[in-house]
Coordinates of C-alpha atoms and ligand atoms in Angstrom, one line a residue:
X1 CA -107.8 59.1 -133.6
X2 CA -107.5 60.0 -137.2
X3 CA -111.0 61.1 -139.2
X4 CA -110.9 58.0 -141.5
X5 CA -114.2 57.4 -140.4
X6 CA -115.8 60.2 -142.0
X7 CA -114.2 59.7 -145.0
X8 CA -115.0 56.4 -145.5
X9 CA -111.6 54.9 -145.7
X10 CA -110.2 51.8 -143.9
X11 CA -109.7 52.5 -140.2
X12 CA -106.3 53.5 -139.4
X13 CA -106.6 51.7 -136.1
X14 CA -105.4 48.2 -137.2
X15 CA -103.2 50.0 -139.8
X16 CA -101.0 51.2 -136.7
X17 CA -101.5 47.9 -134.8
X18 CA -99.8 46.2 -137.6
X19 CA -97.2 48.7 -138.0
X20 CA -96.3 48.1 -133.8
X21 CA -96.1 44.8 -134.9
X22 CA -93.4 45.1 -137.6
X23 CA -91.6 47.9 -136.1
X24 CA -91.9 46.8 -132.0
X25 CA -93.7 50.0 -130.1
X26 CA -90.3 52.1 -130.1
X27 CA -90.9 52.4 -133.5
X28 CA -94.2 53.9 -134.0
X29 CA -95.3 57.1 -132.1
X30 CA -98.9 58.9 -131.7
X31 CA -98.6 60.7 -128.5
X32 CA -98.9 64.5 -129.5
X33 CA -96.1 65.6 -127.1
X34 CA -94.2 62.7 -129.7
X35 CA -95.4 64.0 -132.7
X36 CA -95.1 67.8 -132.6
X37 CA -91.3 68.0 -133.0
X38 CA -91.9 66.0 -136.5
X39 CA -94.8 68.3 -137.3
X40 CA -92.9 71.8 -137.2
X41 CA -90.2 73.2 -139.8
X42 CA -87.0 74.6 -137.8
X43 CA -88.1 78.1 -138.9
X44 CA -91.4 77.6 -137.7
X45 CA -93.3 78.5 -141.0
X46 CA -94.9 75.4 -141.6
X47 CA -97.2 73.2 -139.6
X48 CA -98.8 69.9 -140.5
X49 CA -100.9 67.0 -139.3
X50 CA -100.1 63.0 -139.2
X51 CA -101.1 60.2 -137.7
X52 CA -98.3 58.9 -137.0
X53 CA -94.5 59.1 -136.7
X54 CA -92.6 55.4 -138.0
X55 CA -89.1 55.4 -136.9
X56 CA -88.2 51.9 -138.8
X57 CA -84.5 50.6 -137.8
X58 CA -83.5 48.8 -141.1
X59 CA -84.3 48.7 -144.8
X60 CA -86.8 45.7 -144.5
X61 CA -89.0 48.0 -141.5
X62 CA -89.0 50.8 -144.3
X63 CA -90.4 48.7 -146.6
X64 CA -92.6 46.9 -144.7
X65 CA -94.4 50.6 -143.2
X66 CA -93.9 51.8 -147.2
X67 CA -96.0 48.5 -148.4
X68 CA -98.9 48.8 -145.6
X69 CA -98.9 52.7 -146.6
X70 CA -99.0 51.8 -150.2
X71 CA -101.9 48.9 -149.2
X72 CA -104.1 51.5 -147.2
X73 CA -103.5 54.8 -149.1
X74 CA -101.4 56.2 -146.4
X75 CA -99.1 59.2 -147.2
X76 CA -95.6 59.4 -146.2
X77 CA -93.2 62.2 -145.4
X78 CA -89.8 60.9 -145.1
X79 CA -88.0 62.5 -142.9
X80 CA -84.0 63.2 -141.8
X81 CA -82.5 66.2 -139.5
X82 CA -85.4 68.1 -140.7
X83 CA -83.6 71.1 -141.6
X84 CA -84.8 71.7 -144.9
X85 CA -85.1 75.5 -145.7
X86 CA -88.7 74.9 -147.9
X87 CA -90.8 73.5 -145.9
X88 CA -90.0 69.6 -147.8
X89 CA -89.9 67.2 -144.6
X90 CA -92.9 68.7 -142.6
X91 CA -96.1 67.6 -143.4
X92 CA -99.3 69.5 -144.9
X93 CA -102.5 69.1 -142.8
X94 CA -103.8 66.9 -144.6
X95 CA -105.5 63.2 -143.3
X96 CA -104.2 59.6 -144.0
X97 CA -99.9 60.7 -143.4
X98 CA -97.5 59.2 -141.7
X99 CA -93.6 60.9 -141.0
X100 CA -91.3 58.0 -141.4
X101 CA -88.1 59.6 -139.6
X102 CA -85.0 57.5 -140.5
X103 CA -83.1 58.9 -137.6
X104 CA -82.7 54.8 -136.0
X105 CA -81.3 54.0 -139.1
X106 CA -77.9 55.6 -138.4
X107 CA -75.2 52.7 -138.7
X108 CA -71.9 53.3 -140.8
X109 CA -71.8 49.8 -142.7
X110 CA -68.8 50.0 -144.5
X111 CA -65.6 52.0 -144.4
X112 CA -63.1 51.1 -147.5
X113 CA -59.8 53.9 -147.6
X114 CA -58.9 51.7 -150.4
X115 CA -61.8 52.0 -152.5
X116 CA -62.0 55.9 -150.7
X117 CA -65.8 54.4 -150.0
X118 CA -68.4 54.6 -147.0
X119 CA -71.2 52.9 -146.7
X120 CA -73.8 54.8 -144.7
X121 CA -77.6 54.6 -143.2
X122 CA -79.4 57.7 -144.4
X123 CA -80.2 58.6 -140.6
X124 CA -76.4 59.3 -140.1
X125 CA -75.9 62.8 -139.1
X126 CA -73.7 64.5 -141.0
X127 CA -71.2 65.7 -138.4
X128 CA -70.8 61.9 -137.7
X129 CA -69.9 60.8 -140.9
X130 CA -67.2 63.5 -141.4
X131 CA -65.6 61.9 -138.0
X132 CA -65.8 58.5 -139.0
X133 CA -64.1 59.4 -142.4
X134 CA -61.2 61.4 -140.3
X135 CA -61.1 58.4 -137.8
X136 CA -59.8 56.5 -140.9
X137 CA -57.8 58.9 -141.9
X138 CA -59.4 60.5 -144.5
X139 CA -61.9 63.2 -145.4
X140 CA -65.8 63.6 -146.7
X141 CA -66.1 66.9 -147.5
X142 CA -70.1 67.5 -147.2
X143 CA -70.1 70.8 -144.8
X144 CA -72.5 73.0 -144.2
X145 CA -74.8 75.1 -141.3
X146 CA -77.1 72.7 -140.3
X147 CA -74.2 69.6 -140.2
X148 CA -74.8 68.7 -136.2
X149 CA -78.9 67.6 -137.8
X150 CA -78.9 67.3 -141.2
X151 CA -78.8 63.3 -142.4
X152 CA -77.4 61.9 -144.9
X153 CA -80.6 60.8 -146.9
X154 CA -82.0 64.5 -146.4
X155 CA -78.7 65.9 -147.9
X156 CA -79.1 63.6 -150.9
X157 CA -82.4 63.6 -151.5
X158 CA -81.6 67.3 -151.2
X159 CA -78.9 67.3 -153.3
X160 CA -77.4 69.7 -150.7
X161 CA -73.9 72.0 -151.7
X162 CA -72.6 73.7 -149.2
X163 CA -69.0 75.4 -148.5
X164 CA -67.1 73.3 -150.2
X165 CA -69.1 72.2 -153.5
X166 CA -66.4 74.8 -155.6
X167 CA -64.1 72.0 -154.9
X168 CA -66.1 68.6 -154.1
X169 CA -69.3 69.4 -156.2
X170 CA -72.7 68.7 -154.5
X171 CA -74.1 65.5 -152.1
X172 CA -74.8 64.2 -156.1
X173 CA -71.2 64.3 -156.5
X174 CA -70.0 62.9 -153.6
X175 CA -72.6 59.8 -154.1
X176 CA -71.9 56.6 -155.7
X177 CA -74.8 53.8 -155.3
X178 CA -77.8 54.2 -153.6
X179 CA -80.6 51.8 -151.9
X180 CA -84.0 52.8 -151.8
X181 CA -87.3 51.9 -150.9
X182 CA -89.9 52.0 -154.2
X183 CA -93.3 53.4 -153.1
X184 CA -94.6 49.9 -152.8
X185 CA -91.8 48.6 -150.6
X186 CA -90.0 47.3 -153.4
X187 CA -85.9 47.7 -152.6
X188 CA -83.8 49.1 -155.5
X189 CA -80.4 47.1 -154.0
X190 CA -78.0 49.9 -155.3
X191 CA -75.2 49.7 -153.0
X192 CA -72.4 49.4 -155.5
X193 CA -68.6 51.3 -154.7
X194 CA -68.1 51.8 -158.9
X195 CA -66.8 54.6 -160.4
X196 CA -67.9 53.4 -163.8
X197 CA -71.1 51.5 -163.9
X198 CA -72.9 52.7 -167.0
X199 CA -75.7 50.1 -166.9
X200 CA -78.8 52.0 -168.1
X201 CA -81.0 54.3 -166.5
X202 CA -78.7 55.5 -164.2
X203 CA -81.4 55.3 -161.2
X204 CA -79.4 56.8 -158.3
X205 CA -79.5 60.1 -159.2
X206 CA -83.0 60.1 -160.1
X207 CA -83.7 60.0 -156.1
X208 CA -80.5 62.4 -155.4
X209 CA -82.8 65.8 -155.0
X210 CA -86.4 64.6 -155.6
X211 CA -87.0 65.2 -151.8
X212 CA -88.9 62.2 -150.9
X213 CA -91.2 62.4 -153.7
X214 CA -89.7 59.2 -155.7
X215 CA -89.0 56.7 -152.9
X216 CA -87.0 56.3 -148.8
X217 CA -83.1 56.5 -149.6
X218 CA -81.9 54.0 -146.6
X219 CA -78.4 54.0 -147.4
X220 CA -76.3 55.5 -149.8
X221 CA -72.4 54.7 -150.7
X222 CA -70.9 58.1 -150.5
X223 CA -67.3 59.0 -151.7
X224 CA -63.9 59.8 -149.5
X225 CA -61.0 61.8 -150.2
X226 CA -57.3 62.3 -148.9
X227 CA -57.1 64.2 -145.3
X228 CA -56.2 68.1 -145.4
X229 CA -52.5 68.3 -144.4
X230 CA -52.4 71.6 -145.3
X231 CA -54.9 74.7 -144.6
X232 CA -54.9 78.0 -144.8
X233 CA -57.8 80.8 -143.9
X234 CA -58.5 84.4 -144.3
X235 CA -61.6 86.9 -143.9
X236 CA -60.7 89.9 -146.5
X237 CA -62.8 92.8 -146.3
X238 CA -63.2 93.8 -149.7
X239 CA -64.0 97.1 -151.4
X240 CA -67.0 95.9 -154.0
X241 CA -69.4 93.0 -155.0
X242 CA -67.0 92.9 -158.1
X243 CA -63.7 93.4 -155.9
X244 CA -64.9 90.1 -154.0
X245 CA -64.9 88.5 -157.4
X246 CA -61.8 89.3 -159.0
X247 CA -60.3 87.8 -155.9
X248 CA -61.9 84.6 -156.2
X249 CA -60.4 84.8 -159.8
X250 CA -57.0 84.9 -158.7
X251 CA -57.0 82.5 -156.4
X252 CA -58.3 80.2 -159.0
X253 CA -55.7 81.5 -161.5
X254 CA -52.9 80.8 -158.8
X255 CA -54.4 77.3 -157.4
X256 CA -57.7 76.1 -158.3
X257 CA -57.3 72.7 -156.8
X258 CA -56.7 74.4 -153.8
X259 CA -59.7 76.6 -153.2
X260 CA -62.0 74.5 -150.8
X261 CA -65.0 77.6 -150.0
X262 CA -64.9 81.0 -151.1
X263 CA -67.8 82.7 -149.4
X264 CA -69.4 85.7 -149.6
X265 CA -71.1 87.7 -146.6
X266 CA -72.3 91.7 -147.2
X267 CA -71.9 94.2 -144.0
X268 CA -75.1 94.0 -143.1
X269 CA -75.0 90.2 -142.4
X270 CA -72.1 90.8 -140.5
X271 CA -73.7 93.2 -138.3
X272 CA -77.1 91.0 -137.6
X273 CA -74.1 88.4 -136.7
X274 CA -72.3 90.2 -134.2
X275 CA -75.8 91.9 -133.0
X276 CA -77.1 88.8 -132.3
X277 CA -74.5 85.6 -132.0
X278 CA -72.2 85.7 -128.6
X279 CA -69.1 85.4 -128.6
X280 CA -68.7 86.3 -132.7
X281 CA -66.1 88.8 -133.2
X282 CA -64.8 90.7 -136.3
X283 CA -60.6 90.7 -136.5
X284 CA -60.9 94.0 -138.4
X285 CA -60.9 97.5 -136.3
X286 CA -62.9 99.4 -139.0
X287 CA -66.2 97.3 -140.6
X288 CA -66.9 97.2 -143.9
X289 CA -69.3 96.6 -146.4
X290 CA -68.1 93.1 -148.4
X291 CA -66.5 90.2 -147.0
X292 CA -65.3 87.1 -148.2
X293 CA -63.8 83.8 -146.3
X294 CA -61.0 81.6 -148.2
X295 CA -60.4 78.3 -147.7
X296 CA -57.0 76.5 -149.2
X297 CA -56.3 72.9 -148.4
X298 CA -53.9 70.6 -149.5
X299 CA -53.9 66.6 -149.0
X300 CA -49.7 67.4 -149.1
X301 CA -47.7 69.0 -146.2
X302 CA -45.4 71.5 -147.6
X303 CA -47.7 73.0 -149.9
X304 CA -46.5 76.3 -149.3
X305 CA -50.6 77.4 -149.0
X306 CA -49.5 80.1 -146.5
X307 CA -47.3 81.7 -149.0
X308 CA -49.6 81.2 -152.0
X309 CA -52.5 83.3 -149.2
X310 CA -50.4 85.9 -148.3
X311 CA -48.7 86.8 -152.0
X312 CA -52.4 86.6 -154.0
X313 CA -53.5 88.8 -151.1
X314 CA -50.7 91.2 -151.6
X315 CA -51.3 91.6 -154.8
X316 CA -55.0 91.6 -154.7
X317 CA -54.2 94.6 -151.8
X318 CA -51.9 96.3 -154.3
X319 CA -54.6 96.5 -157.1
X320 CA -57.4 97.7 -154.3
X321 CA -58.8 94.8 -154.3
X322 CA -58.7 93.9 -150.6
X323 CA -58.5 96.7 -147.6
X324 CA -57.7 94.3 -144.8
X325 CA -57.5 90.4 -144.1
X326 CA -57.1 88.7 -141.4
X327 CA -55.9 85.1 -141.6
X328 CA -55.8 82.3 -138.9
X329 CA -52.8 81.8 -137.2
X330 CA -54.4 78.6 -135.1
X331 CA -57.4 76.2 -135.9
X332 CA -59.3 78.1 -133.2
X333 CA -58.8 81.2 -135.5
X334 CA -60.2 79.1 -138.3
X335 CA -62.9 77.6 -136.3
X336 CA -64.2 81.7 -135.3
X337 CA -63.6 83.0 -139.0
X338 CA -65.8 80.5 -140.2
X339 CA -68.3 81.2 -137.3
X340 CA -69.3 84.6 -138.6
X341 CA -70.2 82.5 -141.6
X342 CA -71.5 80.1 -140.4
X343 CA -74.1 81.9 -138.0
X344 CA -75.4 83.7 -140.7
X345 CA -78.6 81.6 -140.8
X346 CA -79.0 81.7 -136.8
X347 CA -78.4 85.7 -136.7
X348 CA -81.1 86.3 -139.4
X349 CA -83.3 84.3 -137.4
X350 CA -83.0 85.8 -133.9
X351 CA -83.3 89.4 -135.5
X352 CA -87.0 88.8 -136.9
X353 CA -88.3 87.6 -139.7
X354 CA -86.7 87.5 -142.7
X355 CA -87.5 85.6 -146.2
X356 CA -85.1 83.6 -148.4
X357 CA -84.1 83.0 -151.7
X358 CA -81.7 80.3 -152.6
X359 CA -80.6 81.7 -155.9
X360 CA -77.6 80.8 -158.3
X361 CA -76.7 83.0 -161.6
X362 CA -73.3 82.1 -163.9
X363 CA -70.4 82.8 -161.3
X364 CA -69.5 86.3 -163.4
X365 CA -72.8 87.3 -162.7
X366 CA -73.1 87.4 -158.4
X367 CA -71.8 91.3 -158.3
X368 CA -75.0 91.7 -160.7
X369 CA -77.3 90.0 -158.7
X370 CA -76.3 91.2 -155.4
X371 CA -76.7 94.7 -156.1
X372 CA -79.6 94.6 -158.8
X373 CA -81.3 92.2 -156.1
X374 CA -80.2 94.3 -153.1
X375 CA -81.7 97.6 -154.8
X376 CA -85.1 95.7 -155.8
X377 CA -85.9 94.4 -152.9
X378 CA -85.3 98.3 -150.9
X379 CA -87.8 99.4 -153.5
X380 CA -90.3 97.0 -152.8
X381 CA -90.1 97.4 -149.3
X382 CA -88.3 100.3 -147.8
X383 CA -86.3 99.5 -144.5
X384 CA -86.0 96.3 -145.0
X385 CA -82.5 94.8 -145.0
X386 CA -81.0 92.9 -147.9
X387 CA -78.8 90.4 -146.3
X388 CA -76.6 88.6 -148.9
X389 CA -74.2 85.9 -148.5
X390 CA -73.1 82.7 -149.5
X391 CA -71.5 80.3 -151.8
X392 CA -69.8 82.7 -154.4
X393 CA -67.7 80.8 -156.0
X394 CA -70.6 78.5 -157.1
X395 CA -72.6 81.3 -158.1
X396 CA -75.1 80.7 -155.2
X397 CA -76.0 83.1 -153.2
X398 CA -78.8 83.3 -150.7
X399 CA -80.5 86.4 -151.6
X400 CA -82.2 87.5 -148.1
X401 CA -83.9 89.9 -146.9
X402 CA -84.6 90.8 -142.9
X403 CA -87.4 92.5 -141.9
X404 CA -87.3 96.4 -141.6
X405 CA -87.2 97.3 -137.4
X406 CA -90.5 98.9 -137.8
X407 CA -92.7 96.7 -139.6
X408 CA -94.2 93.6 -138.3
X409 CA -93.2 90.1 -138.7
X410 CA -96.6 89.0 -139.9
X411 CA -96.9 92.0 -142.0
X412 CA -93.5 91.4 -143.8
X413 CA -93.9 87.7 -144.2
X414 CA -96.9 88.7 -145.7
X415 CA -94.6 89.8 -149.0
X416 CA -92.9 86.6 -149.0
X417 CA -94.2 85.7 -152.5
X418 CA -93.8 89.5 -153.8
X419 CA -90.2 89.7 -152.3
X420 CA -89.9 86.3 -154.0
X421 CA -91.3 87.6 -157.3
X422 CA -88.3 90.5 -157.1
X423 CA -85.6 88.6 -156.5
X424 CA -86.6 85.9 -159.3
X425 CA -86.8 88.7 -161.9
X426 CA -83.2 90.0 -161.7
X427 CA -82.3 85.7 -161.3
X428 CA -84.2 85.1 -164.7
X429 CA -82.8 88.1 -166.3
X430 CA -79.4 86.9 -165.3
X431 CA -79.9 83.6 -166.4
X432 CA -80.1 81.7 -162.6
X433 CA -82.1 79.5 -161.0
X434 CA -85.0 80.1 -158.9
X435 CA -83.7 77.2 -156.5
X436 CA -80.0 75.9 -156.2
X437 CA -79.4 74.0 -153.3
X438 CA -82.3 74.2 -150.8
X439 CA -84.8 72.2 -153.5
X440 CA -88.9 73.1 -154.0
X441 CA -90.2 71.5 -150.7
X442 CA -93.3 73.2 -150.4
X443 CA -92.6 76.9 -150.5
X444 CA -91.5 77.3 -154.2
X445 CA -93.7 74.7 -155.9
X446 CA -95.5 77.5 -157.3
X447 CA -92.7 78.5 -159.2
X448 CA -92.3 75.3 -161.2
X449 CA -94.5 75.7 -164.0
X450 CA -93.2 79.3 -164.5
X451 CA -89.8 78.1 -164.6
X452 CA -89.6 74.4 -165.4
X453 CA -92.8 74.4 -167.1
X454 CA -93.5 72.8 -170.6
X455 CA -91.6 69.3 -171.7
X456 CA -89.2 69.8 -168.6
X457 CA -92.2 69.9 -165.8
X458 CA -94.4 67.0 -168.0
X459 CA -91.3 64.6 -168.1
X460 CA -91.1 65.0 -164.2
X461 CA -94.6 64.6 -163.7
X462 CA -94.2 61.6 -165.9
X463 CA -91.6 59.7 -163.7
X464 CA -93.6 60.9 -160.5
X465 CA -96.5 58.9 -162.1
X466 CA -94.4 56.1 -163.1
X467 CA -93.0 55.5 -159.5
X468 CA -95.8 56.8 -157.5
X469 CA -98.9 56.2 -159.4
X470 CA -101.2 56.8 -155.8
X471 CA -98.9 59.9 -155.2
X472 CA -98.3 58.7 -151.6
X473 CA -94.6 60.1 -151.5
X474 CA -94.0 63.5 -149.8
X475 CA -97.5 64.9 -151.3
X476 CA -97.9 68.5 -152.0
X477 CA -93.9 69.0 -152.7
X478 CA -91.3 70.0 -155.3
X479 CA -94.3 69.8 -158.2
X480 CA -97.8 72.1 -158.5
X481 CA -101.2 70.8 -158.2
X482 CA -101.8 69.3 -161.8
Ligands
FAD1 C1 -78.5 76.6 -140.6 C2 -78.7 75.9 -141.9 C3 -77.8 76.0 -143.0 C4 -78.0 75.3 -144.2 N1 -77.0 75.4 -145.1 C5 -77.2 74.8 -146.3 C6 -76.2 74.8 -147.3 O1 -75.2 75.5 -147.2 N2 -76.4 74.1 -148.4 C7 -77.5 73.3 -148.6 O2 -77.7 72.6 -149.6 N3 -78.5 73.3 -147.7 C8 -78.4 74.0 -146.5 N4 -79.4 73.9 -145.6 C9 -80.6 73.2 -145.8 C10 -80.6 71.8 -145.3 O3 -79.7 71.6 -144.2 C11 -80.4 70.8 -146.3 O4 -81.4 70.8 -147.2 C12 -80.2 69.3 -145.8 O5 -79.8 68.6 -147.0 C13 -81.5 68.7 -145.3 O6 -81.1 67.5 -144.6 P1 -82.1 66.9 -143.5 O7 -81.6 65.6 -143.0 O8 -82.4 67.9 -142.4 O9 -83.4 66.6 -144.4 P2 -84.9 67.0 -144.0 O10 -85.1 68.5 -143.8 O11 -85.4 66.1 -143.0 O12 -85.6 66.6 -145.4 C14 -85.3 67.3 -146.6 C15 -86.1 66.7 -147.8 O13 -85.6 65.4 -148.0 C16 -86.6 64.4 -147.8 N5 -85.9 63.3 -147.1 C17 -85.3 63.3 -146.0 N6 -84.7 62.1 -145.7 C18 -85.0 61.3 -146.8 C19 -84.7 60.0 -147.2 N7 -84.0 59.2 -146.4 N8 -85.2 59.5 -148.3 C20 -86.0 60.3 -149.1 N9 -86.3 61.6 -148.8 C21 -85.8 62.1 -147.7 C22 -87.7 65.1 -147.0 O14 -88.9 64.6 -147.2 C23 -87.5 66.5 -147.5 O15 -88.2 66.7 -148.7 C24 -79.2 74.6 -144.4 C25 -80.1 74.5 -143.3 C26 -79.9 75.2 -142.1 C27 -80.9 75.0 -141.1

């Protein structure tokens, strides 16, 4: 039973009774065995308390648990896969909360390949939606590590990239009407398949990255493109940081439209990777330091991506700008290659601890950043092992560091904030961002008045208030204390 009692609020008791009645008891959870999987981060940094987890099935159960919270002062953590990488969808320990999961809320309403529309729940996984888009015939290209959990209303309200945002742009990009539950259970009724709709405040993206802090995202109209016809793949070890970038620049000069990902991964990550993932295995016989994956695709057969790999390569070889690539001859070739990316996040995890930061700096810039970064952090704390990798050709890359062998877990994650500090320092000088795909949750809301304070932080505070005047959205993330 929750401690309204000694706070002198309402009793929760009746709360919950009328929440069984709305929702039917597979709906609401309080069992503790229930509720810890909701109350635990998938990096296990962050533990929090509720009373209860809502699992509503439709847009009306959201908004009738959203206007008994908003009646009793409840709090609410909405929640999807929760895979967020800052701590956004657990809750704080704090009295009075409720998760609402949206995970029964997973129904594909609409598919239109003449529009190039779907109509989604936000509890649909995101693996699920890319195969109901190639069912039809067509293609969504949201992809990234955490696909088989992450839901589509936590990848919006993320505003999640991903591998192939070079070419697609982020979840904001890929969205075109919304509907949403208001903090008091009012239903913004955005579903609409426009491309032009300039009719104004243009609401739906106010929700795309405010993770949960504005209102529930139920269901979301998201956009479809033509089917790949056409791919082509290569891992290139590379000589340099810069090396890796003047490749991405000619494959842009020879075919922008055709560069789905170009990814970055350093030695080292590689390493933790085949230390720690089974079954990874690098095509090249000697290892290097740089790496980078490219992907081509073309919605035409005959595109002649092959050739355009192999003579950008050449030339890229010819100028010393590649020592070896390996490209894949088979879609099981393509499936490993993109594994060693791919199970960056997981190999980082099994060797220890190891702190992140989700940084982006002008594209020309990354060679900069990873070795100004890379340097700064070995300063700070010798041993420890700068693991950078990511989404160059967006400028984002996840500026990691693992924990040195001999130092403890606790004892490392002990720097978070100083590591944190480093990395940021290079970002600002560089002209980046603190955050770029992985949002503020709760581990970087600290950062906000540094970075976004003044007129930008006050406006957002403003529409927080505006929306959420009792604050019961997702409490304690994306902005500071006041
Ligand atoms: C292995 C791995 C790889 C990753 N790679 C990437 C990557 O390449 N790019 C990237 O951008 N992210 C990446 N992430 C981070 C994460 O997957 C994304 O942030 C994703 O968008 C979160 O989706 P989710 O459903 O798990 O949301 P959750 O973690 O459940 O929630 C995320 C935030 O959104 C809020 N929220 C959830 N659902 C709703 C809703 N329906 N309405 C309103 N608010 C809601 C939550 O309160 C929370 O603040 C990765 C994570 C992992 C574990």
């Amino acid at each position: 039973m929750p401690d309204d009692q000694q706070s002198g609020a309402a009793p929760i008791q009746p709360v919950l009774d009328a929440m069984r009645a709305s929702l039917g008891p597979a709906g609401v959870l309080t069992d503790p065995a229930d509720l810890a999987p909701y109350l635990t981060d998938w990096r296990g940094l962050y533990h929090g308390e509720a009373i209860a987890v809502l699992r509503p099935a439709s847009t009306e159960e959201v908004s009738a648990c959203v206007r008994l919270c908003a009646e009793h002062g409840i709090a609410i953590i909405p929640q999807g896969g929760n895979t967020s990488m800052v701590g956004g969808a657990t809750p704080e320990a704090r009295p009075r909360q409720v998760v609402l999961s949206l995970s029964r809320m997973n129904r594909v309403r609409q598919v239109d390949t003449a529009d190039m529309t779907m109509t989604v729940e936000a509890g649909l996984i995101l693996t699920r939606a890319q195969q109901v888009a190639a069912e039809h015939g067509v293609f969504f290209p949201l992809s990234l590590g955490a696909e088989g959990s992450a839901m589509i209303g936590g990848l919006l309200s993320t505003n999640a990239g991903g591998n192939m945002t070079v070419r697609y742009g982020n979840a904001r990009d890929l969205m075109l009407g919304l509907e949403v539950v208001l903090p008091d259970g009012a239903v913004i009724h955005g579903l609409r398949r426009l491309r032009k709709d300039n009719t104004g405040y243009a609401l739906r993206h106010l929700f795309v990255g405010a993770e949960g802090t504005l209102g529930i995202i139920t269901a979301a109209v998201l956009r479809l493109f033509p089917a790949a016809r056409e791919t082509a793949t290569a891992l290139c070890a590379v000589p340099s940081e810069d090396a890796a970038l003047a490749l991405f620049r000619r494959f842009r000069a020879a075919d922008e439209g055709a560069v789905r990902a170009f990814e970055y991964m350093s030695g080292q990550g590689m390493r933790l990777v085949m230390a720690n993932i089974e079954g990874a295995a690098m095509p090249f016989a000697t290892p290097g330091e740089h790496y980078v994956l490219v992907d081509l695709s073309a919605s035409r057969e005959g595109a002649g991506l092959r050739g355009m790999m192999e003579e950008v390569l050449e030339a890229a070889m010819e100028a010393g700008e590649v020592a070896d690539a390996a490209l894949a001859e088979s879609e099981a070739q393509r499936v490993a290659i993109w594994r060693l990316r791919e199970e960056h996040p997981e190999a980082q995890k099994r060797a220890g601890a190891s702190v992140k930061n989700d940084v982006s700096v002008p594209v020309s810039a990354v060679p900069e950043l990873i070795r100004r970064a890379s340097a700064a952090c070995l300063a700070l704390i010798p041993g420890s092992r700068p693991v950078p990798f990511g989404h160059m050709g967006d400028g984002n890359i996840h500026m990691n560091l693992a924990q040195p062998e001999a130092m403890s877990a606790t004892d490392f994650l002990a720097r978070s904030h100083d590591i944190m500090d480093c990395v940021n320092a290079v970002v600002r000088d560089l002209g980046g961002s603190f955050s770029a795909e992985h949002g503020i949750g709760r581990l970087k809301t600290d950062m906000m008045e540094e970075w976004r304070g003044g007129a930008e932080l006050a406006a957002m505070r403003a529409i927080k208030a505006a929306l959420d005047p009792q604050g019961i959205m997702n409490p304690g993330k994306v902005l500071p204390h006041a």
